[in-house]
Amino acid sequence: MGASVTFRLDRELPDSLATTSSRKCHVAVDIFDGKRLVEVLDHLEALGVEIVSAISIELKHRLVHEWETPDPDWVAAVVASNNHEWLADDSYVWPFDWSQQRVVPEQPLRVYTAPRGVFSGLGHHFGARASFRRFVESMPESFEFTAGDVVRKGKTLESWSRLEPLRDVSILSADSLGAISTTRHPQPFRSHILWMGSRLREDFGYAWDPLWHGWLEQERSVVVPVGTAIKLSRRFPGDFLGYPVLDRESAMAVRAIEAVQMVRERLPMKGWS
């Protein structure tokens, strides 16, 4: 599995530095190609550029449905969905207050659009149809969750319920990294995580990234064992996704941290304090 350190700059770059001719402001360098990374940073430093996105680590073949032979360095999986619906009340405007995406477990999730498939991301939360919940309950792993209502336009969606894990799991290490999406987004520092931690044997719960990156808090995400993620992906291939949690002692994780630190030490990050 390959990995590259990527980021976006405040201006277009020469072809020798840009990721592609169509992405002239983007840089991507293999984290294990130390010589190339130093050369690129030397050139960028001389140009006086600033980074306008977070420094990210992009992994090849990182989605769970591509895990025919999981990497031994993957110790768990972050649950995600192809289907993402915004949470909002009747005063919805775009862009809206991101704090509305966080809803305490005892309250219903109010969605702006109707959820799709059998498993759907609802803001920072998840909703599921009965078929998904039955499959989860039948698995030998310790899935502990409480279900709540999903509401649209003041009416409860009878075929959907909120899927809220009950446990907080201790998996992330203090050297986990933040990677942030900037494409077509009103908040260019929105967080997505490259997770690092220790092996998760059986559990189903939330994990927080303890590090602070950019302007906003990190997302709270659901983590499951790698084998569990593969089972879910095969049963629900249309809308279930997963991203690997790397063993923090693995060569990939150690080098990723070194590469991100090197970039942050050499180049300023615009808008970050």
PDB file of C-alpha atoms in Angstrom:
ATOM      1  CA  MET A   1       0.000   0.000   0.000  1.00  0.00           C
ATOM      2  CA  GLY A   2       1.442   3.348  -1.051  1.00  0.00           C
ATOM      3  CA  ALA A   3       1.001   6.692   0.652  1.00  0.00           C
ATOM      4  CA  SER A   4       1.768  10.302  -0.214  1.00  0.00           C
ATOM      5  CA  VAL A   5       1.836  13.549   1.720  1.00  0.00           C
ATOM      6  CA  THR A   6      -0.421  16.075  -0.010  1.00  0.00           C
ATOM      7  CA  PHE A   7      -1.404  19.724   0.433  1.00  0.00           C
ATOM      8  CA  ARG A   8      -2.658  22.705  -1.565  1.00  0.00           C
ATOM      9  CA  LEU A   9      -0.820  26.020  -1.963  1.00  0.00           C
ATOM     10  CA  ASP A  10      -1.847  29.618  -2.523  1.00  0.00           C
ATOM     11  CA  ARG A  11      -0.701  29.752  -6.171  1.00  0.00           C
ATOM     12  CA  GLU A  12      -0.068  27.691  -9.274  1.00  0.00           C
ATOM     13  CA  LEU A  13       3.214  25.806  -9.426  1.00  0.00           C
ATOM     14  CA  PRO A  14       5.617  24.741 -12.155  1.00  0.00           C
ATOM     15  CA  ASP A  15       4.838  21.330 -13.677  1.00  0.00           C
ATOM     16  CA  SER A  16       7.861  19.849 -11.906  1.00  0.00           C
ATOM     17  CA  LEU A  17       6.239  20.560  -8.527  1.00  0.00           C
ATOM     18  CA  ALA A  18       2.490  20.308  -9.173  1.00  0.00           C
ATOM     19  CA  THR A  19       0.627  17.023  -8.735  1.00  0.00           C
ATOM     20  CA  THR A  20      -0.780  17.155 -12.289  1.00  0.00           C
ATOM     21  CA  SER A  21      -1.220  19.750 -15.038  1.00  0.00           C
ATOM     22  CA  SER A  22      -4.873  20.085 -14.016  1.00  0.00           C
ATOM     23  CA  ARG A  23      -4.028  20.518 -10.321  1.00  0.00           C
ATOM     24  CA  LYS A  24      -1.384  23.201 -10.474  1.00  0.00           C
ATOM     25  CA  CYS A  25      -1.788  24.269  -6.842  1.00  0.00           C
ATOM     26  CA  HIS A  26      -1.525  20.767  -5.376  1.00  0.00           C
ATOM     27  CA  VAL A  27       1.560  18.864  -4.246  1.00  0.00           C
ATOM     28  CA  ALA A  28       1.813  15.118  -3.630  1.00  0.00           C
ATOM     29  CA  VAL A  29       5.043  13.301  -2.728  1.00  0.00           C
ATOM     30  CA  ASP A  30       5.553   9.656  -1.733  1.00  0.00           C
ATOM     31  CA  ILE A  31       6.254   9.671   2.018  1.00  0.00           C
ATOM     32  CA  PHE A  32       9.081   7.159   1.592  1.00  0.00           C
ATOM     33  CA  ASP A  33      10.830   9.213  -1.100  1.00  0.00           C
ATOM     34  CA  GLY A  34      12.735  11.391   1.350  1.00  0.00           C
ATOM     35  CA  LYS A  35      15.056  12.885  -1.260  1.00  0.00           C
ATOM     36  CA  ARG A  36      12.175  14.047  -3.472  1.00  0.00           C
ATOM     37  CA  LEU A  37      10.310  15.503  -0.494  1.00  0.00           C
ATOM     38  CA  VAL A  38      13.328  17.578   0.544  1.00  0.00           C
ATOM     39  CA  GLU A  39      13.828  18.789  -3.048  1.00  0.00           C
ATOM     40  CA  VAL A  40      10.184  19.852  -3.353  1.00  0.00           C
ATOM     41  CA  LEU A  41      10.214  21.657  -0.002  1.00  0.00           C
ATOM     42  CA  ASP A  42      13.433  23.462  -0.944  1.00  0.00           C
ATOM     43  CA  HIS A  43      11.781  24.788  -4.129  1.00  0.00           C
ATOM     44  CA  LEU A  44       8.542  25.742  -2.377  1.00  0.00           C
ATOM     45  CA  GLU A  45      10.378  27.515   0.409  1.00  0.00           C
ATOM     46  CA  ALA A  46      12.327  29.523  -2.179  1.00  0.00           C
ATOM     47  CA  LEU A  47       9.043  30.522  -3.875  1.00  0.00           C
ATOM     48  CA  GLY A  48       7.635  31.808  -0.582  1.00  0.00           C
ATOM     49  CA  VAL A  49       4.355  29.886  -0.880  1.00  0.00           C
ATOM     50  CA  GLU A  50       1.778  29.257   1.842  1.00  0.00           C
ATOM     51  CA  ILE A  51      -0.276  26.113   2.447  1.00  0.00           C
ATOM     52  CA  VAL A  52      -4.040  26.722   2.235  1.00  0.00           C
ATOM     53  CA  SER A  53      -5.240  23.231   3.195  1.00  0.00           C
ATOM     54  CA  ALA A  54      -4.253  20.792   5.886  1.00  0.00           C
ATOM     55  CA  ILE A  55      -1.350  18.471   5.255  1.00  0.00           C
ATOM     56  CA  SER A  56      -2.868  15.112   4.419  1.00  0.00           C
ATOM     57  CA  ILE A  57      -1.684  11.556   4.005  1.00  0.00           C
ATOM     58  CA  GLU A  58      -3.416   9.875   1.064  1.00  0.00           C
ATOM     59  CA  LEU A  59      -3.474   6.096   1.061  1.00  0.00           C
ATOM     60  CA  LYS A  60      -3.920   3.893  -1.990  1.00  0.00           C
ATOM     61  CA  HIS A  61      -6.600   1.198  -1.795  1.00  0.00           C
ATOM     62  CA  ARG A  62      -7.836   2.525   1.501  1.00  0.00           C
ATOM     63  CA  LEU A  63     -11.560   1.757   1.233  1.00  0.00           C
ATOM     64  CA  VAL A  64     -12.904  -1.367   2.883  1.00  0.00           C
ATOM     65  CA  HIS A  65     -14.458  -2.786  -0.290  1.00  0.00           C
ATOM     66  CA  GLU A  66     -10.948  -2.925  -1.764  1.00  0.00           C
ATOM     67  CA  TRP A  67      -9.581  -4.998   1.126  1.00  0.00           C
ATOM     68  CA  GLU A  68      -9.242  -8.383  -0.555  1.00  0.00           C
ATOM     69  CA  THR A  69      -6.125  -8.950   1.512  1.00  0.00           C
ATOM     70  CA  PRO A  70      -6.057  -6.446   4.393  1.00  0.00           C
ATOM     71  CA  ASP A  71      -2.698  -4.969   5.253  1.00  0.00           C
ATOM     72  CA  PRO A  72      -1.370  -6.455   8.531  1.00  0.00           C
ATOM     73  CA  ASP A  73      -0.725  -2.904   9.749  1.00  0.00           C
ATOM     74  CA  TRP A  74      -4.474  -2.173   9.739  1.00  0.00           C
ATOM     75  CA  VAL A  75      -5.674  -2.622  13.307  1.00  0.00           C
ATOM     76  CA  ALA A  76      -9.279  -1.399  12.948  1.00  0.00           C
ATOM     77  CA  ALA A  77     -11.618   0.409  10.558  1.00  0.00           C
ATOM     78  CA  VAL A  78     -13.377   3.765  10.648  1.00  0.00           C
ATOM     79  CA  VAL A  79     -17.003   3.345   9.615  1.00  0.00           C
ATOM     80  CA  ALA A  80     -18.270   5.654   6.884  1.00  0.00           C
ATOM     81  CA  SER A  81     -21.065   5.782   4.316  1.00  0.00           C
ATOM     82  CA  ASN A  82     -21.451   6.774   0.674  1.00  0.00           C
ATOM     83  CA  ASN A  83     -24.768   8.345   1.632  1.00  0.00           C
ATOM     84  CA  HIS A  84     -24.370  11.537   3.634  1.00  0.00           C
ATOM     85  CA  GLU A  85     -27.320  13.695   4.666  1.00  0.00           C
ATOM     86  CA  TRP A  86     -27.156  17.099   6.354  1.00  0.00           C
ATOM     87  CA  LEU A  87     -28.795  17.746   9.698  1.00  0.00           C
ATOM     88  CA  ALA A  88     -30.689  21.006   9.848  1.00  0.00           C
ATOM     89  CA  ASP A  89     -33.802  22.594  11.285  1.00  0.00           C
ATOM     90  CA  ASP A  90     -36.396  24.757   9.509  1.00  0.00           C
ATOM     91  CA  SER A  91     -34.018  27.747   9.493  1.00  0.00           C
ATOM     92  CA  TYR A  92     -31.600  25.889   7.187  1.00  0.00           C
ATOM     93  CA  VAL A  93     -29.367  28.126   5.059  1.00  0.00           C
ATOM     94  CA  TRP A  94     -26.109  27.344   3.259  1.00  0.00           C
ATOM     95  CA  PRO A  95     -23.542  27.480   4.729  1.00  0.00           C
ATOM     96  CA  PHE A  96     -25.070  26.809   8.119  1.00  0.00           C
ATOM     97  CA  ASP A  97     -23.846  26.482  11.668  1.00  0.00           C
ATOM     98  CA  TRP A  98     -21.743  23.307  11.856  1.00  0.00           C
ATOM     99  CA  SER A  99     -22.610  22.907  15.538  1.00  0.00           C
ATOM    100  CA  GLN A 100     -26.080  21.810  14.394  1.00  0.00           C
ATOM    101  CA  GLN A 101     -24.438  18.634  13.127  1.00  0.00           C
ATOM    102  CA  ARG A 102     -23.818  17.486  16.702  1.00  0.00           C
ATOM    103  CA  VAL A 103     -26.882  16.032  18.394  1.00  0.00           C
ATOM    104  CA  VAL A 104     -26.916  14.348  21.818  1.00  0.00           C
ATOM    105  CA  PRO A 105     -27.908  10.657  21.763  1.00  0.00           C
ATOM    106  CA  GLU A 106     -31.261  11.228  23.483  1.00  0.00           C
ATOM    107  CA  GLN A 107     -32.545  13.591  20.789  1.00  0.00           C
ATOM    108  CA  PRO A 108     -33.837  12.723  17.296  1.00  0.00           C
ATOM    109  CA  LEU A 109     -31.841  13.456  14.164  1.00  0.00           C
ATOM    110  CA  ARG A 110     -33.554  16.007  11.923  1.00  0.00           C
ATOM    111  CA  VAL A 111     -32.373  15.547   8.344  1.00  0.00           C
ATOM    112  CA  TYR A 112     -32.629  18.019   5.493  1.00  0.00           C
ATOM    113  CA  THR A 113     -32.944  15.284   2.840  1.00  0.00           C
ATOM    114  CA  ALA A 114     -34.332  11.764   3.236  1.00  0.00           C
ATOM    115  CA  PRO A 115     -31.620   9.160   4.017  1.00  0.00           C
ATOM    116  CA  ARG A 116     -30.833   6.580   1.329  1.00  0.00           C
ATOM    117  CA  GLY A 117     -29.826   2.915   1.145  1.00  0.00           C
ATOM    118  CA  VAL A 118     -29.759   0.868   4.341  1.00  0.00           C
ATOM    119  CA  PHE A 119     -26.974   2.765   6.138  1.00  0.00           C
ATOM    120  CA  SER A 120     -26.430   6.500   5.945  1.00  0.00           C
ATOM    121  CA  GLY A 121     -24.248   9.173   7.488  1.00  0.00           C
ATOM    122  CA  LEU A 122     -26.429  11.792   9.169  1.00  0.00           C
ATOM    123  CA  GLY A 123     -24.125  14.668   9.992  1.00  0.00           C
ATOM    124  CA  HIS A 124     -21.719  13.174  12.550  1.00  0.00           C
ATOM    125  CA  HIS A 125     -24.164  10.344  13.261  1.00  0.00           C
ATOM    126  CA  PHE A 126     -25.624   7.315  11.490  1.00  0.00           C
ATOM    127  CA  GLY A 127     -29.062   6.121  10.545  1.00  0.00           C
ATOM    128  CA  ALA A 128     -29.996   2.567   9.575  1.00  0.00           C
ATOM    129  CA  ARG A 129     -32.892   0.564   8.218  1.00  0.00           C
ATOM    130  CA  ALA A 130     -34.124  -2.550  10.004  1.00  0.00           C
ATOM    131  CA  SER A 131     -32.184  -4.874   7.669  1.00  0.00           C
ATOM    132  CA  PHE A 132     -28.899  -3.247   8.691  1.00  0.00           C
ATOM    133  CA  ARG A 133     -29.749  -3.346  12.385  1.00  0.00           C
ATOM    134  CA  ARG A 134     -30.731  -7.026  12.208  1.00  0.00           C
ATOM    135  CA  PHE A 135     -27.444  -7.906  10.501  1.00  0.00           C
ATOM    136  CA  VAL A 136     -25.451  -5.996  13.105  1.00  0.00           C
ATOM    137  CA  GLU A 137     -27.301  -7.672  15.964  1.00  0.00           C
ATOM    138  CA  SER A 138     -26.627 -11.134  14.520  1.00  0.00           C
ATOM    139  CA  MET A 139     -22.855 -10.703  14.390  1.00  0.00           C
ATOM    140  CA  PRO A 140     -20.647 -12.196  17.133  1.00  0.00           C
ATOM    141  CA  GLU A 141     -18.794  -8.904  17.732  1.00  0.00           C
ATOM    142  CA  SER A 142     -20.046  -6.829  20.639  1.00  0.00           C
ATOM    143  CA  PHE A 143     -22.254  -4.324  18.858  1.00  0.00           C
ATOM    144  CA  GLU A 144     -23.858  -2.222  21.552  1.00  0.00           C
ATOM    145  CA  PHE A 145     -25.995   0.627  20.310  1.00  0.00           C
ATOM    146  CA  THR A 146     -29.181   2.495  21.046  1.00  0.00           C
ATOM    147  CA  ALA A 147     -31.633   3.464  18.333  1.00  0.00           C
ATOM    148  CA  GLY A 148     -33.477   6.795  18.117  1.00  0.00           C
ATOM    149  CA  ASP A 149     -35.730   8.686  15.719  1.00  0.00           C
ATOM    150  CA  VAL A 150     -34.872  10.240  12.367  1.00  0.00           C
ATOM    151  CA  VAL A 151     -37.132  13.205  11.558  1.00  0.00           C
ATOM    152  CA  ARG A 152     -37.727  15.070   8.289  1.00  0.00           C
ATOM    153  CA  LYS A 153     -40.034  18.082   8.013  1.00  0.00           C
ATOM    154  CA  GLY A 154     -41.379  17.380  11.475  1.00  0.00           C
ATOM    155  CA  LYS A 155     -42.348  13.761  10.729  1.00  0.00           C
ATOM    156  CA  THR A 156     -40.589  10.645  11.983  1.00  0.00           C
ATOM    157  CA  LEU A 157     -39.299   8.420   9.175  1.00  0.00           C
ATOM    158  CA  GLU A 158     -40.735   5.050  10.197  1.00  0.00           C
ATOM    159  CA  SER A 159     -38.268   3.022   8.096  1.00  0.00           C
ATOM    160  CA  TRP A 160     -35.187   4.679   9.610  1.00  0.00           C
ATOM    161  CA  SER A 161     -33.750   4.980  13.094  1.00  0.00           C
ATOM    162  CA  ARG A 162     -30.703   6.549  14.591  1.00  0.00           C
ATOM    163  CA  LEU A 163     -27.831   4.120  15.258  1.00  0.00           C
ATOM    164  CA  GLU A 164     -25.869   5.391  18.241  1.00  0.00           C
ATOM    165  CA  PRO A 165     -22.916   3.358  19.653  1.00  0.00           C
ATOM    166  CA  LEU A 166     -22.856   3.240  23.431  1.00  0.00           C
ATOM    167  CA  ARG A 167     -19.130   2.823  23.959  1.00  0.00           C
ATOM    168  CA  ASP A 168     -16.151   5.127  23.699  1.00  0.00           C
ATOM    169  CA  VAL A 169     -13.191   3.062  22.521  1.00  0.00           C
ATOM    170  CA  SER A 170      -9.563   3.770  23.380  1.00  0.00           C
ATOM    171  CA  ILE A 171      -7.798   3.261  20.077  1.00  0.00           C
ATOM    172  CA  LEU A 172      -6.296   6.540  18.927  1.00  0.00           C
ATOM    173  CA  SER A 173      -2.808   7.546  19.893  1.00  0.00           C
ATOM    174  CA  ALA A 174      -1.589  11.076  20.472  1.00  0.00           C
ATOM    175  CA  ASP A 175       0.291  10.962  17.164  1.00  0.00           C
ATOM    176  CA  SER A 176      -2.777  10.507  14.960  1.00  0.00           C
ATOM    177  CA  LEU A 177      -2.930  12.944  12.067  1.00  0.00           C
ATOM    178  CA  GLY A 178      -5.564  15.334  10.768  1.00  0.00           C
ATOM    179  CA  ALA A 179      -6.221  15.513   7.032  1.00  0.00           C
ATOM    180  CA  ILE A 180      -8.632  18.117   5.762  1.00  0.00           C
ATOM    181  CA  SER A 181     -10.766  18.371   2.624  1.00  0.00           C
ATOM    182  CA  THR A 182     -10.839  21.729   0.826  1.00  0.00           C
ATOM    183  CA  THR A 183     -12.593  21.005  -2.480  1.00  0.00           C
ATOM    184  CA  ARG A 184     -15.803  23.010  -3.101  1.00  0.00           C
ATOM    185  CA  HIS A 185     -16.288  23.586   0.600  1.00  0.00           C
ATOM    186  CA  PRO A 186     -17.265  26.815   2.402  1.00  0.00           C
ATOM    187  CA  GLN A 187     -15.199  25.722   5.415  1.00  0.00           C
ATOM    188  CA  PRO A 188     -11.772  24.834   3.955  1.00  0.00           C
ATOM    189  CA  PHE A 189     -10.486  23.362   7.200  1.00  0.00           C
ATOM    190  CA  ARG A 190     -13.098  20.644   7.645  1.00  0.00           C
ATOM    191  CA  SER A 191     -11.512  17.584   9.175  1.00  0.00           C
ATOM    192  CA  HIS A 192     -11.200  14.035   7.944  1.00  0.00           C
ATOM    193  CA  ILE A 193      -8.857  11.730   9.758  1.00  0.00           C
ATOM    194  CA  LEU A 194      -5.983   9.428   9.024  1.00  0.00           C
ATOM    195  CA  TRP A 195      -6.318   7.305  12.141  1.00  0.00           C
ATOM    196  CA  MET A 196      -3.509   5.653  14.085  1.00  0.00           C
ATOM    197  CA  GLY A 197      -3.784   3.516  17.168  1.00  0.00           C
ATOM    198  CA  SER A 198      -3.740   0.027  18.654  1.00  0.00           C
ATOM    199  CA  ARG A 199      -5.561  -3.173  17.685  1.00  0.00           C
ATOM    200  CA  LEU A 200      -9.300  -3.295  18.222  1.00  0.00           C
ATOM    201  CA  ARG A 201     -10.412  -6.891  18.832  1.00  0.00           C
ATOM    202  CA  GLU A 202     -14.129  -6.608  19.484  1.00  0.00           C
ATOM    203  CA  ASP A 203     -16.099  -3.457  20.016  1.00  0.00           C
ATOM    204  CA  PHE A 204     -18.342  -0.983  18.283  1.00  0.00           C
ATOM    205  CA  GLY A 205     -18.097   2.567  19.485  1.00  0.00           C
ATOM    206  CA  TYR A 206     -16.979   6.129  19.027  1.00  0.00           C
ATOM    207  CA  ALA A 207     -13.429   7.409  19.069  1.00  0.00           C
ATOM    208  CA  TRP A 208     -12.166  10.963  19.225  1.00  0.00           C
ATOM    209  CA  ASP A 209      -8.936  12.267  17.764  1.00  0.00           C
ATOM    210  CA  PRO A 210      -7.265  14.132  20.658  1.00  0.00           C
ATOM    211  CA  LEU A 211      -5.173  16.396  18.434  1.00  0.00           C
ATOM    212  CA  TRP A 212      -6.189  19.887  17.406  1.00  0.00           C
ATOM    213  CA  HIS A 213      -5.909  20.743  13.700  1.00  0.00           C
ATOM    214  CA  GLY A 214      -7.113  23.939  12.103  1.00  0.00           C
ATOM    215  CA  TRP A 215     -10.169  25.880  13.149  1.00  0.00           C
ATOM    216  CA  LEU A 216     -12.682  23.149  13.890  1.00  0.00           C
ATOM    217  CA  GLU A 217     -12.858  20.166  16.198  1.00  0.00           C
ATOM    218  CA  GLN A 218     -12.143  16.729  14.832  1.00  0.00           C
ATOM    219  CA  GLU A 219     -15.081  14.520  13.948  1.00  0.00           C
ATOM    220  CA  ARG A 220     -16.276  11.811  16.255  1.00  0.00           C
ATOM    221  CA  SER A 221     -16.261   8.556  14.311  1.00  0.00           C
ATOM    222  CA  VAL A 222     -17.329   4.959  14.726  1.00  0.00           C
ATOM    223  CA  VAL A 223     -14.606   2.309  14.763  1.00  0.00           C
ATOM    224  CA  VAL A 224     -14.918  -1.468  14.311  1.00  0.00           C
ATOM    225  CA  PRO A 225     -12.516  -4.395  13.853  1.00  0.00           C
ATOM    226  CA  VAL A 226     -11.172  -4.868  10.323  1.00  0.00           C
ATOM    227  CA  GLY A 227     -12.977  -8.209   9.934  1.00  0.00           C
ATOM    228  CA  THR A 228     -16.264  -6.619  10.960  1.00  0.00           C
ATOM    229  CA  ALA A 229     -15.861  -3.829   8.422  1.00  0.00           C
ATOM    230  CA  ILE A 230     -15.249  -6.363   5.664  1.00  0.00           C
ATOM    231  CA  LYS A 231     -18.392  -8.314   6.612  1.00  0.00           C
ATOM    232  CA  LEU A 232     -20.487  -5.148   6.582  1.00  0.00           C
ATOM    233  CA  SER A 233     -19.051  -4.052   3.261  1.00  0.00           C
ATOM    234  CA  ARG A 234     -19.844  -7.391   1.624  1.00  0.00           C
ATOM    235  CA  ARG A 235     -23.388  -7.430   2.998  1.00  0.00           C
ATOM    236  CA  PHE A 236     -24.100  -3.776   2.149  1.00  0.00           C
ATOM    237  CA  PRO A 237     -21.730  -2.900  -0.734  1.00  0.00           C
ATOM    238  CA  GLY A 238     -23.766   0.029  -2.002  1.00  0.00           C
ATOM    239  CA  ASP A 239     -23.432   2.431   0.898  1.00  0.00           C
ATOM    240  CA  PHE A 240     -21.088   1.054   3.529  1.00  0.00           C
ATOM    241  CA  LEU A 241     -17.465   2.251   3.531  1.00  0.00           C
ATOM    242  CA  GLY A 242     -14.533   1.940   5.883  1.00  0.00           C
ATOM    243  CA  TYR A 243     -11.085   3.468   6.254  1.00  0.00           C
ATOM    244  CA  PRO A 244      -8.141   1.704   7.906  1.00  0.00           C
ATOM    245  CA  VAL A 245      -6.726   2.530  11.304  1.00  0.00           C
ATOM    246  CA  LEU A 246      -2.949   2.108  11.075  1.00  0.00           C
ATOM    247  CA  ASP A 247      -0.825   0.530  13.763  1.00  0.00           C
ATOM    248  CA  ARG A 248       0.947   3.548  15.241  1.00  0.00           C
ATOM    249  CA  GLU A 249       4.191   1.541  15.460  1.00  0.00           C
ATOM    250  CA  SER A 250       4.110   0.530  11.789  1.00  0.00           C
ATOM    251  CA  ALA A 251       6.635   1.889   9.286  1.00  0.00           C
ATOM    252  CA  MET A 252       3.792   3.602   7.399  1.00  0.00           C
ATOM    253  CA  ALA A 253       2.522   5.458  10.452  1.00  0.00           C
ATOM    254  CA  VAL A 254       5.959   6.465  11.706  1.00  0.00           C
ATOM    255  CA  ARG A 255       7.002   7.791   8.307  1.00  0.00           C
ATOM    256  CA  ALA A 256       3.680   9.591   7.811  1.00  0.00           C
ATOM    257  CA  ILE A 257       4.232  11.505  11.034  1.00  0.00           C
ATOM    258  CA  GLU A 258       7.779  12.404  10.002  1.00  0.00           C
ATOM    259  CA  ALA A 259       6.641  13.630   6.576  1.00  0.00           C
ATOM    260  CA  VAL A 260       3.833  15.801   7.978  1.00  0.00           C
ATOM    261  CA  GLN A 261       6.113  17.297  10.604  1.00  0.00           C
ATOM    262  CA  MET A 262       8.742  18.075   7.971  1.00  0.00           C
ATOM    263  CA  VAL A 263       6.243  19.950   5.803  1.00  0.00           C
ATOM    264  CA  ARG A 264       4.849  21.912   8.757  1.00  0.00           C
ATOM    265  CA  GLU A 265       8.332  22.935   9.857  1.00  0.00           C
ATOM    266  CA  ARG A 266       9.318  24.164   6.394  1.00  0.00           C
ATOM    267  CA  LEU A 267       6.191  25.935   5.067  1.00  0.00           C
ATOM    268  CA  PRO A 268       3.722  28.393   6.642  1.00  0.00           C
ATOM    269  CA  MET A 269       0.026  27.474   6.781  1.00  0.00           C
ATOM    270  CA  LYS A 270      -2.286  30.328   5.858  1.00  0.00           C
ATOM    271  CA  GLY A 271      -5.116  30.997   8.299  1.00  0.00           C
ATOM    272  CA  TRP A 272      -3.814  28.609  10.941  1.00  0.00           C
ATOM    273  CA  SER A 273      -2.761  29.764  14.369  1.00  0.00           C
TER     274      SER A 273
END
